[in-house]
Coordinates of C-alpha atoms in Angstrom, one line a residue:
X4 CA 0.0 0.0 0.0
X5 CA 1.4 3.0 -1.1
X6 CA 2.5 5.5 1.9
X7 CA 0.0 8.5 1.3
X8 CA -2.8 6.1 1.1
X9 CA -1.6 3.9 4.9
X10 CA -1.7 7.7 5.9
X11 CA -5.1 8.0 5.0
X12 CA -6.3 4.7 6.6
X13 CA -4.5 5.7 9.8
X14 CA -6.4 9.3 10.1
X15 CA -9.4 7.2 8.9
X16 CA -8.9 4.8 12.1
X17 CA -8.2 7.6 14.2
X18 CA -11.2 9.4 13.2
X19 CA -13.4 6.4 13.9
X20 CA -11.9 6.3 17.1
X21 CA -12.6 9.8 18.4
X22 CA -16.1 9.0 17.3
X23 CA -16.5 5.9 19.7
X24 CA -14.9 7.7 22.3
X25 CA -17.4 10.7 22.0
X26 CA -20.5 8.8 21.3
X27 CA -19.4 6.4 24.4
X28 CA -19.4 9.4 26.6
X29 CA -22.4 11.3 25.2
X30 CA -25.1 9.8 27.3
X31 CA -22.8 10.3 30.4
X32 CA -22.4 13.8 29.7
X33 CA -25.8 14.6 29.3
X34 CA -26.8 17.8 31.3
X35 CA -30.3 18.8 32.0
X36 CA -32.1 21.8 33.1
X37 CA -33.4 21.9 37.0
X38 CA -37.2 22.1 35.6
X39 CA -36.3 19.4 33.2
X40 CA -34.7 17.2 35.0
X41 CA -37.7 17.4 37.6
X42 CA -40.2 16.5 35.1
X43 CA -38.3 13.4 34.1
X44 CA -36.3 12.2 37.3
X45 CA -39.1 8.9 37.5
X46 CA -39.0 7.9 34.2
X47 CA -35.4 8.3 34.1
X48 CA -35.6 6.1 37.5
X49 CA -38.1 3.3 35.8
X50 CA -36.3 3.4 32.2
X51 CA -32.8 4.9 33.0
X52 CA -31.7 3.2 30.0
X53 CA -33.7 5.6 28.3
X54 CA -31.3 8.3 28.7
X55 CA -28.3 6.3 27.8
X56 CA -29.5 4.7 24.6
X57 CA -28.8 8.2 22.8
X58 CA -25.7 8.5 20.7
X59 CA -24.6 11.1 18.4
X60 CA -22.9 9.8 14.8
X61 CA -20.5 13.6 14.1
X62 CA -18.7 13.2 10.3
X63 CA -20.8 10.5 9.3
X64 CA -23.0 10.3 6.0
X65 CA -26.2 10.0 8.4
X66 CA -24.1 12.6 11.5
X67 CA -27.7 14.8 11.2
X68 CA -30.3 11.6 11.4
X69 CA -28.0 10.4 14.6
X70 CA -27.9 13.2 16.5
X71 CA -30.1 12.8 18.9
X72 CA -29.1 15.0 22.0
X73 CA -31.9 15.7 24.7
X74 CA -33.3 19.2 24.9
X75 CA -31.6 21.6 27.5
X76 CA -34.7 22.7 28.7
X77 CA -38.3 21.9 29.2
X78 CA -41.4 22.9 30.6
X79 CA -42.2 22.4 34.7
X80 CA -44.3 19.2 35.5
X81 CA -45.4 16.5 37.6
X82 CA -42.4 14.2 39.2
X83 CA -42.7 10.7 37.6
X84 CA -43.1 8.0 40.1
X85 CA -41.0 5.2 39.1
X86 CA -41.4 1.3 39.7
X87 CA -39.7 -1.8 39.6
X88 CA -39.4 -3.8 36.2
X89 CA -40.2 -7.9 37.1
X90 CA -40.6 -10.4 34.3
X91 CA -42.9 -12.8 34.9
X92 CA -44.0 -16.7 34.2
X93 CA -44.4 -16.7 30.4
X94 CA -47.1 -18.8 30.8
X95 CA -49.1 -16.3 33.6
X96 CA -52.5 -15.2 33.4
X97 CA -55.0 -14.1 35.6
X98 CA -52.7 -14.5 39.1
X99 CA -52.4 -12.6 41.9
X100 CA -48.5 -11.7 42.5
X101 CA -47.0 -10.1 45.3
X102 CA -43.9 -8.3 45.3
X103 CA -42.7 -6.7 48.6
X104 CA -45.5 -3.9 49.5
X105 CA -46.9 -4.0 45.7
X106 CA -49.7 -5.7 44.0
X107 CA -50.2 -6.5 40.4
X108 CA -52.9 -8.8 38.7
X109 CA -52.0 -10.7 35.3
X110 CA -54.7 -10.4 33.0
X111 CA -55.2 -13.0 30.4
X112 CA -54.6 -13.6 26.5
X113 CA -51.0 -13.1 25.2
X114 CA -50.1 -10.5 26.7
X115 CA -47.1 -10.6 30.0
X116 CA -46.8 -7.3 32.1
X117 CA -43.4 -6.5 32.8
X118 CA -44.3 -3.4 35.3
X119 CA -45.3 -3.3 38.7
X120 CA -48.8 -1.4 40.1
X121 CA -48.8 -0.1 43.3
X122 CA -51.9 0.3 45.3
X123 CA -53.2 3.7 45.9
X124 CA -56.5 5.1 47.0
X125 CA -57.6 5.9 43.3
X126 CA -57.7 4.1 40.2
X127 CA -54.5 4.4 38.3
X128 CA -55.5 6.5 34.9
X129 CA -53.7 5.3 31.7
X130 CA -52.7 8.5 29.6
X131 CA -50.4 7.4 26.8
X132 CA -49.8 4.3 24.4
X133 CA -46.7 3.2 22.4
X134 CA -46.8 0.0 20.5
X135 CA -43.8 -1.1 18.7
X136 CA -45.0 -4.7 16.5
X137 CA -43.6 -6.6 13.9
X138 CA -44.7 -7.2 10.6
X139 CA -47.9 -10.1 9.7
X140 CA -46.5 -13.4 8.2
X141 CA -44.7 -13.7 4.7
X142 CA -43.1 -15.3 1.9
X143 CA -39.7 -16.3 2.0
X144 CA -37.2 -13.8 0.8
X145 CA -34.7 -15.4 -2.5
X146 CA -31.0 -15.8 -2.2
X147 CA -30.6 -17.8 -4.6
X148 CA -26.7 -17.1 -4.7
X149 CA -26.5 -17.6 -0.8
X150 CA -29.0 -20.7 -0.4
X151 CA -28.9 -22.1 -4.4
X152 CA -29.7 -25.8 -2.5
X153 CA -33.0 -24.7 -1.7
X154 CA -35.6 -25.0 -4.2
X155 CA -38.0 -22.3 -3.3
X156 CA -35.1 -19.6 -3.9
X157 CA -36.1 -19.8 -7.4
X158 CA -39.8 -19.1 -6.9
X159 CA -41.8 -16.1 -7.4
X160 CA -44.7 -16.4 -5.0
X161 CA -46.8 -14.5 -7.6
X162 CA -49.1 -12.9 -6.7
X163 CA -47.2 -11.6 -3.4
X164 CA -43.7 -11.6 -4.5
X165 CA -41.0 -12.6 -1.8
X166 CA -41.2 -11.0 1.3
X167 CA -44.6 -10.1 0.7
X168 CA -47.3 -10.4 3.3
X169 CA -49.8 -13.6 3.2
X170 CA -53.2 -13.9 3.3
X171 CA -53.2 -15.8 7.1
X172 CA -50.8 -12.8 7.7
X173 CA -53.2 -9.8 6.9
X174 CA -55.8 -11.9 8.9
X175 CA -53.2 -12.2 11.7
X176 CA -52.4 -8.2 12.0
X177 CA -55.7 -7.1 11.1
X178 CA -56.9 -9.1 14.3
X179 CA -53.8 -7.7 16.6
X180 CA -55.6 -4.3 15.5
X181 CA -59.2 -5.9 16.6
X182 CA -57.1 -6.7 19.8
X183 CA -55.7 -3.9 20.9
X184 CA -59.3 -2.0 20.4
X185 CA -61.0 -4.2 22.9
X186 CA -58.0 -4.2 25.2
X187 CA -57.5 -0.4 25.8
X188 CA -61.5 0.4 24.8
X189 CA -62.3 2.5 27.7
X190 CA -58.7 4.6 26.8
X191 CA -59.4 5.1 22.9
X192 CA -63.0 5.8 23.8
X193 CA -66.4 5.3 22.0
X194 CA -65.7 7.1 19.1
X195 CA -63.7 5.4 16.5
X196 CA -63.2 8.5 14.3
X197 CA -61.4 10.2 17.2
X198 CA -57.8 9.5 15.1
X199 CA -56.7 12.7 13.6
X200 CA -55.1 13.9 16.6
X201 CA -54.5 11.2 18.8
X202 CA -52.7 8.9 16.8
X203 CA -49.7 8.6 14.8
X204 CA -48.8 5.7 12.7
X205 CA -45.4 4.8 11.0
X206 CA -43.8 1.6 10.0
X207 CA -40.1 0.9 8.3
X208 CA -40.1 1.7 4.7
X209 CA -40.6 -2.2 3.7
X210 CA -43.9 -3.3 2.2
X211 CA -44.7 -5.6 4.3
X212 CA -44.6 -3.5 7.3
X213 CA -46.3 -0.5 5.7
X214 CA -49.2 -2.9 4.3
X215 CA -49.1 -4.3 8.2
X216 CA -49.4 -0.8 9.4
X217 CA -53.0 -0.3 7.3
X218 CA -54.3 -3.5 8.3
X219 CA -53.7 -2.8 11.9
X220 CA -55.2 0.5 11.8
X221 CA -58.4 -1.6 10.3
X222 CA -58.9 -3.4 13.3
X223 CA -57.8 -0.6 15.9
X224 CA -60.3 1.8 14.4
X225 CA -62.7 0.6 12.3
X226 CA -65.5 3.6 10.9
X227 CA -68.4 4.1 13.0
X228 CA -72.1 4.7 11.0
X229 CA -71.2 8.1 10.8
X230 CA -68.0 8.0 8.9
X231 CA -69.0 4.6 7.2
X232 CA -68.7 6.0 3.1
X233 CA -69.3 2.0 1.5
X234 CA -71.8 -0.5 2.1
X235 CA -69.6 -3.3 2.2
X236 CA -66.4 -2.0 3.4
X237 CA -66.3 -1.8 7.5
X238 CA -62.8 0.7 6.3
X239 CA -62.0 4.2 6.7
X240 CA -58.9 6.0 5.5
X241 CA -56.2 6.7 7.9
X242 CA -52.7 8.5 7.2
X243 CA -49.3 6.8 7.8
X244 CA -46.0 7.7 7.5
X245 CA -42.6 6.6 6.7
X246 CA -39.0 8.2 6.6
X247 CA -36.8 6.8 3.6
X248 CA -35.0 3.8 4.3
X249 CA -31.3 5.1 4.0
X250 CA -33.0 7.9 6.3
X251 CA -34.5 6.0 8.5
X252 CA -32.9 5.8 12.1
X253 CA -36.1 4.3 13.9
X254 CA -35.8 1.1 12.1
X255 CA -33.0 0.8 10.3
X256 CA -30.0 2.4 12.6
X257 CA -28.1 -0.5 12.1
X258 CA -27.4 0.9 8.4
X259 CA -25.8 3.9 9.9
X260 CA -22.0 3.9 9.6
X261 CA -21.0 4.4 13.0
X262 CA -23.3 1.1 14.0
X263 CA -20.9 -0.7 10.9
X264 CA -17.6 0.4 12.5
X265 CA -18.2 -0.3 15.8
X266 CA -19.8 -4.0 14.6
X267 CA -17.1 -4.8 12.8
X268 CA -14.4 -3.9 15.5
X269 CA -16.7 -5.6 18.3
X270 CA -16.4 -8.9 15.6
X271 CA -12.6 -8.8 15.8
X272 CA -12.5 -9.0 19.6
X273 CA -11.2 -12.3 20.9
X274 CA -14.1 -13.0 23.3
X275 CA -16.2 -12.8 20.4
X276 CA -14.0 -14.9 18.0
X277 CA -13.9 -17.2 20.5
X278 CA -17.8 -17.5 20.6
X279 CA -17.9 -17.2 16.6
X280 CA -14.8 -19.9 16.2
X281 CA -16.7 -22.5 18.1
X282 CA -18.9 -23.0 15.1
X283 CA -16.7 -23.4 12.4
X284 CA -16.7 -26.9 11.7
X285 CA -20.9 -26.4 12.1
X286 CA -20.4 -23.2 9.4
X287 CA -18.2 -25.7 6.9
X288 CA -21.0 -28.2 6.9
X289 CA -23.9 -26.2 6.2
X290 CA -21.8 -24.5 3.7
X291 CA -22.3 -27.4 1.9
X292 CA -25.5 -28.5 2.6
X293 CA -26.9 -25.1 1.5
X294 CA -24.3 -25.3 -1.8
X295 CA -23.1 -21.6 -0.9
X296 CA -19.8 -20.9 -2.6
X297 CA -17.9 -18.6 -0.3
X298 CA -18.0 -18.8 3.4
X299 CA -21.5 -18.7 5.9
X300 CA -21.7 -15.5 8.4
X301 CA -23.9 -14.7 10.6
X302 CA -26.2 -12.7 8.4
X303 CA -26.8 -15.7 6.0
X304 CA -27.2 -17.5 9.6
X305 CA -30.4 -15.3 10.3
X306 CA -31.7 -15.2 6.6
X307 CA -31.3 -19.2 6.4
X308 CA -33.3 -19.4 9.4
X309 CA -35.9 -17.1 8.6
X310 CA -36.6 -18.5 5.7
X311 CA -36.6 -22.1 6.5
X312 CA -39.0 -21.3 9.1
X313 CA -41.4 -19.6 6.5
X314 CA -41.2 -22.9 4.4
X315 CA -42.4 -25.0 6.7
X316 CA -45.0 -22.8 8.1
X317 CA -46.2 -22.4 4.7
X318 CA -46.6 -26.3 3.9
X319 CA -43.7 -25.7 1.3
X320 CA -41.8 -28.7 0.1
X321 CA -39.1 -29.3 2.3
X322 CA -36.4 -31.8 1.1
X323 CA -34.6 -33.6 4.1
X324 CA -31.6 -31.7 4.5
X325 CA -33.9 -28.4 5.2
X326 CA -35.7 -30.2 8.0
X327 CA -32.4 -31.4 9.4
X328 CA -31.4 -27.9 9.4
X329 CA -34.0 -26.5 10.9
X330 CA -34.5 -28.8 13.4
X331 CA -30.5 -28.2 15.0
X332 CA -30.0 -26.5 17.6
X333 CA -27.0 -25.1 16.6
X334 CA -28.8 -22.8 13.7
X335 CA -31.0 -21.6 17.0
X336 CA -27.7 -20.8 18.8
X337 CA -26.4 -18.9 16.0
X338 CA -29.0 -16.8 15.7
X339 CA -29.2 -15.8 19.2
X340 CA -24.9 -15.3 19.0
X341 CA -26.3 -13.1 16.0
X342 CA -28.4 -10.8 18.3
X343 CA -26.0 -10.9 21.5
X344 CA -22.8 -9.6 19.1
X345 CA -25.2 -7.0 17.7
X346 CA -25.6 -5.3 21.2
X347 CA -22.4 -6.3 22.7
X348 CA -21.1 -3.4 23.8
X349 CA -23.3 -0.3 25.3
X350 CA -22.5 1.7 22.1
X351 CA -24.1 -0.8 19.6
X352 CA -27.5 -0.9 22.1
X353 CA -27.3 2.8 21.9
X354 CA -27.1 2.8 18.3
X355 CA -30.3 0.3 18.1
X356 CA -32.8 1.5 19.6
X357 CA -31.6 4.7 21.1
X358 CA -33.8 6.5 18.5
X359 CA -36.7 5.0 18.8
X360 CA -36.3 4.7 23.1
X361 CA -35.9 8.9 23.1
X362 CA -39.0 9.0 21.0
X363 CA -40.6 7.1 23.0
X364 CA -39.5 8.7 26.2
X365 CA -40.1 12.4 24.8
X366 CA -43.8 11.5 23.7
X367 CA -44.3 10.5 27.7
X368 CA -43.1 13.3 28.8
X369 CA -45.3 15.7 26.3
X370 CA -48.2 13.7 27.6
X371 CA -47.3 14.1 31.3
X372 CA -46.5 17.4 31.0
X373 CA -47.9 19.7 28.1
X374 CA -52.0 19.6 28.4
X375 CA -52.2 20.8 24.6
X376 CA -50.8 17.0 23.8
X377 CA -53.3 15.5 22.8
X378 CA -51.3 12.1 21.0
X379 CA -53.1 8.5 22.7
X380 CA -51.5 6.5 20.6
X381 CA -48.3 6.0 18.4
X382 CA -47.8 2.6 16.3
X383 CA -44.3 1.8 15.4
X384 CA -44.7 -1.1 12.7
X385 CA -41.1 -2.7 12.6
X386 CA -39.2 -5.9 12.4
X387 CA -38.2 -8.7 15.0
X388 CA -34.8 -7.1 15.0
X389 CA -36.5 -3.8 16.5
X390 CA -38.2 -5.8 19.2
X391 CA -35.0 -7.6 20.4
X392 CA -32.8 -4.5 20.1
X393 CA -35.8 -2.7 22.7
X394 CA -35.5 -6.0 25.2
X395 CA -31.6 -5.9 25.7
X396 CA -31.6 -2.2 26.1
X397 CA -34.0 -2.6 28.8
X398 CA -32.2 -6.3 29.8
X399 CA -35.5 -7.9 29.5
X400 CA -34.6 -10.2 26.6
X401 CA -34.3 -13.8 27.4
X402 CA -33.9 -15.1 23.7
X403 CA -37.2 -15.9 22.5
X404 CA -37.6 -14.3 18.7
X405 CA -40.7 -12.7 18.2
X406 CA -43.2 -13.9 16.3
X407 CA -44.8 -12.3 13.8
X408 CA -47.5 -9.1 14.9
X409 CA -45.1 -9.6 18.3
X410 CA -46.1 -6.6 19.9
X411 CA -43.9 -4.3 22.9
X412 CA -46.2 -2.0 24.4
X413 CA -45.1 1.1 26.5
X414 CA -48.2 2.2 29.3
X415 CA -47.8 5.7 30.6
X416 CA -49.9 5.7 33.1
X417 CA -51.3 8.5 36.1
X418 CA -51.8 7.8 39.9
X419 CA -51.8 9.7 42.7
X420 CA -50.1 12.8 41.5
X421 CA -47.3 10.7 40.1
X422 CA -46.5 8.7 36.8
X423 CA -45.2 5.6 36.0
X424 CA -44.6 3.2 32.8
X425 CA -45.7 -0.1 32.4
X426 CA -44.1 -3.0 29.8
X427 CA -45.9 -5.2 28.3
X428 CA -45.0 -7.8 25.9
X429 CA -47.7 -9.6 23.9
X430 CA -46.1 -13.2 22.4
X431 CA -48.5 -14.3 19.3
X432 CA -49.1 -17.4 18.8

């Protein structure tokens, strides 16, 4: 390599560098105005993580879509009582549990609380809604240069294309809408036209997750006989949004270039070679099996999974090697490896969901502090990988990939002068 250019790489590393070192100490830095601070002290208590998963991304093609620094100042309001985060039995329902001087009560369907509710002499009052799903079921995607083994890397699913939502999966979201109507009823209120200024809807710019987005909103708000316009369509018209995909930090922050660098130095470490190196004779094989030329990595890891998966669940042929594979565990433990490198360092979680998490965050405090906010509900409709990336910032995520309309929910909720956020994570089966 010619001198000027080893030059170049060395500022280039040492540029990187000053970046991980300033985006590392960003959230500890963070300074907030007396009032502000006030405001947010419980949720910062309750969801502390909350205020560290910001990061800023300076010199970088997507610096202005990173940057993501607090507000120095904010408006006077009530302190935020904060609470204890428990995960519970996965398979809880309607049971009492005690925990020290608090009571909570499990209610039933798929849903598992992850907050605690502490009695009070008045009924708590929920005041704000965040729901973060993925996308209804789909086709497989085609790699037909990663996976050329397989035979249904050839197909074209016509009519839906690959990657495309199925019919079972519109059912499947349309009913998560129906759902989360009945669920929080007495919140959204009787009138189902009441949607202009109390919710906000965006999704990833995928297909399938912006067609999952409408099909949600069809079941969370279907027209009353007022707004009804067709005889046979029980549909009304609602606006969602989208930010470009190589713009779009909620979703798709792992595509910003600061997330690359420090992934890529994180997969050099020798604690993670170590974990990656115990799997190569496993990597070799299925190399082979799937008739890839060059090398596995971890991304065709989650693809091959994904996909395999789909197949079965769709009653596609599956030739005997693709059941094998499925069935190991070692594809399972992969995966997972997958997600745990992806967040391995507090950075990368930062990176993840950091945007999404301040969003979040900065909606609750509006609705806990400004009386002109009038927002119920916002709907984030996003991927599996947006789920996980929420659990581990929070260090609720115990490995299980969510299944399709997988749904976190964020409560804000009011009670004796005071505020506090429940989690809830609903599992669909």
């Amino acid at each position: 390599m010619p001198r000027r250019e080893q030059e170049r790489e060395r500022e280039r590393e040492r540029e990187r560098e000053r970046e991980r070192e300033s985006a590392a100490s960003s959230s500890a830095n963070l300074t907030l105005a007396p009032s502000y601070r006030a405001a947010r002290v419980g949720i910062e208590a309750e969801f502390g993580l909350l205020l560290r998963a910001v990061a800023t991304c300076p010199q970088r093609p997507l610096a202005q879509l990173c940057d993501v620094d607090l507000p120095e100042s904010g408006a006077p309001g009530r302190r935020v009582r904060s609470a204890e985060i428990e995960i519970f039995p996965k398979g809880a329902t309607a049971t009492e549990t005690k925990m020290q001087t608090s009571k909570i009560i499990l209610w039933p369907l798929a849903f598992l609380l992850l907050g605690i509710v502490f009695v009070g002499a008045k009924e708590p009052e929920l005041r704000q809604l965040n729901v973060v799903f993925r996308h209804a079921d789909r086709t497989p995607e085609t790699f037909p240069k990663r996976f050329p083994n397989d035979p249904h890397m050839y197909e074209s699913f016509h009519p839906i294309g690959p990657g495309g939502l199925t019919n079972e999966g519109k059912r499947r979201v349309y009913h998560l809408g129906e759902v989360l109507r009945n669920r929080y009823r007495d919140f959204l209120g009787s009138s189902r036209d009441d949607h202009r200024e109390s919710l906000f809807a965006i999704s990833s710019d995928v297909a399938r997750t912006k067609m999952s987005l409408q099909l949600i909103l069809v079941g969370l708000y279907p027209p009353s006989a007022d707004s009804k316009w067709h005889e046979q369509l029980e549909w009304q018209p609602i606006p969602t949004y989208y930010n470009e995909f190589s713009k779009d930090t909620f979703f798709n922050s792992d595509r910003c270039q600061m997330f690359i660098d420090e992934l890529t130095r994180v997969r050099s470490l020798p604690d993670v070679q170590k974990k990656l190196g115990k799997f190569d004779t496993y990597l070799e094989e299925l190399r082979k099996t799937v008739g890839k030329k060059s090398k596995l990595n971890l991304n065709d890891i989650l693809l091959l999974h994904n996909n395999l998966d789909i197949e079965k669940r769709m009653n596609l042929t599956m030739l005997p090697w693709m059941n094998d594979v499925l069935a190991d565990e070692r594809l399972i433990e992969m995966r997972r490896l997958y997600y745990e490198i992806n967040s391995y360092t507090d950075l990368l979680k930062r990176l993840l969901s950091g945007f999404m998490l301040r969003k979040i965050n900065e909606d609750m405090f509006e609705a806990s502090t400004n009386a002109n906010f009038t927002r119920k509900v916002t709907l984030y409709g996003g991927h599996d990988k947006n789920i996980i990336a929420l659990l581990q910032s929070l260090k609720i995520y115990d490995g299980h990939f969510p299944d399709f309309t997988s749904a976190l929910i964020f409560e804000l909720w009011f009670h004796d002068k005071g505020y506090y956020v429940k989690v809830r994570i609903r599992r669909d089966t």
